Amino acid sequence: MNILSPSILAADFKNLGQQITDVDNAGAKYLHVDVMDGMFVPSISFGMPVIKSIRSISDIVFDVHLMIMDPIRYVKEFAEIGADIITFHLEAAEDPQAVIDRIHELGKKAGITIKPGTAVEELIPFLDSVDMILIMTVEPGFGGQAFIPESYDRIRSLRKMLNDRELSTDIEVDGGITIDNVKSVLDAGANVIVAGSAVFIGDAAGNTRELMKILNEG
Ligand code: DX5
Ligand code: ZN
C-alpha cells in the first residue's frame, strides 16, 4: 500500500490545526513531523510542546523524523507524547540497534534513515529489525529543495536488498517530491511518500487529493 505523509514543516503555522485537519480529511494516512536540533542539521524546527498540542487534532499516524544527535536520549519522550513511528538518523546514533530496540520496547514502530551521502549498504545490519527505512532525497535540514536524481538508484538498490531477504519493509522518501516525480519514485520502489511544499504550498486539501490519486494508481 502507498501512503502519503504530508510534512508540516511547510505548513502555515498560524493555521496549523486547520491544515492538519485538511490533509487528514483529504485522505493522508500519516503526518510527517520533522524535529531538528540545530546540531545534526543547521536548523531548529519545533519540539515536544508543539507535537503534544497537535496530537489531539486527529488520530492520523504521527510519522516523526528525528534530525537530532544521539536520538536515544529522547525516544521515550517522543513515544509518550504520541509519536507512532519514530525514525532516526543512522549517522546520529552511536548504537543504532539500541535505538531500534528502545523504540520497540516502547511499543512504537522504528524507522532508520540515511542522508544522501551515506551508502545504502550501511543499512544492511538493521534491515531485519526496522519497520521502515527512509531514504533522504535531499540533504536534511530544509524544506523546498530539489530532489537529488541519484536517489532513484538508491531506492532501487534498497528495494532489491529487501526483496533478496524476502522483506516487505516500507521505504519512505523525503525531500523534493512533487506531483511530477512522485510516480517515478513509486516505480523505483518507495511506498511512503513525504511531501512538504507539494502539499502545503497552495491548497493543502486539493494537493493531497491530487497526490493521493497517483499513489492509489501506483
Ligand atoms: C527536510 C525534511 C523534510 C521536508 C521536506 O529536512 O526532512 O521532511 O519537510 O520538504 P519538501 O517536500 O518541501 O522538500
Ligand atoms: Zn522529514
PDB file of N, CA and C in Angstrom, residues 91 114-119 122 139 154:
ATOM      1  N   GLU A  91      23.427   8.140  10.998  1.00  0.00           N
ATOM      2  CA  GLU A  91      24.661   8.915  11.203  1.00  0.00           C
ATOM      3  C   GLU A  91      24.710   9.566  12.579  1.00  0.00           C
ATOM      4  N   ILE A 114      18.936   7.521   6.255  1.00  0.00           N
ATOM      5  CA  ILE A 114      20.294   7.925   5.862  1.00  0.00           C
ATOM      6  C   ILE A 114      20.248   9.165   4.980  1.00  0.00           C
ATOM      7  N   LYS A 115      21.300   9.985   5.120  1.00  0.00           N
ATOM      8  CA  LYS A 115      21.463  11.175   4.300  1.00  0.00           C
ATOM      9  C   LYS A 115      21.896  10.750   2.886  1.00  0.00           C
ATOM     10  N   PRO A 116      21.783  11.656   1.926  1.00  0.00           N
ATOM     11  CA  PRO A 116      22.129  11.298   0.536  1.00  0.00           C
ATOM     12  C   PRO A 116      23.557  10.792   0.366  1.00  0.00           C
ATOM     13  N   GLY A 117      24.485  11.183   1.239  1.00  0.00           N
ATOM     14  CA  GLY A 117      25.876  10.770   1.074  1.00  0.00           C
ATOM     15  C   GLY A 117      26.231   9.460   1.757  1.00  0.00           C
ATOM     16  N   THR A 118      25.306   8.846   2.456  1.00  0.00           N
ATOM     17  CA  THR A 118      25.591   7.596   3.180  1.00  0.00           C
ATOM     18  C   THR A 118      25.194   6.403   2.301  1.00  0.00           C
ATOM     19  N   ALA A 119      26.091   5.429   2.203  1.00  0.00           N
ATOM     20  CA  ALA A 119      25.839   4.259   1.344  1.00  0.00           C
ATOM     21  C   ALA A 119      24.669   3.436   1.886  1.00  0.00           C
ATOM     22  N   GLU A 122      25.146   0.491   4.309  1.00  0.00           N
ATOM     23  CA  GLU A 122      25.308   0.672   5.760  1.00  0.00           C
ATOM     24  C   GLU A 122      24.043   0.299   6.539  1.00  0.00           C
ATOM     25  N   GLU A 139      19.410  16.820   1.118  1.00  0.00           N
ATOM     26  CA  GLU A 139      20.188  16.939   2.353  1.00  0.00           C
ATOM     27  C   GLU A 139      19.213  17.356   3.457  1.00  0.00           C
ATOM     28  N   ARG A 154      19.352   4.626  -5.505  1.00  0.00           N
ATOM     29  CA  ARG A 154      19.446   4.244  -4.089  1.00  0.00           C
ATOM     30  C   ARG A 154      18.168   3.531  -3.630  1.00  0.00           C
TER      31      ARG A 154
END
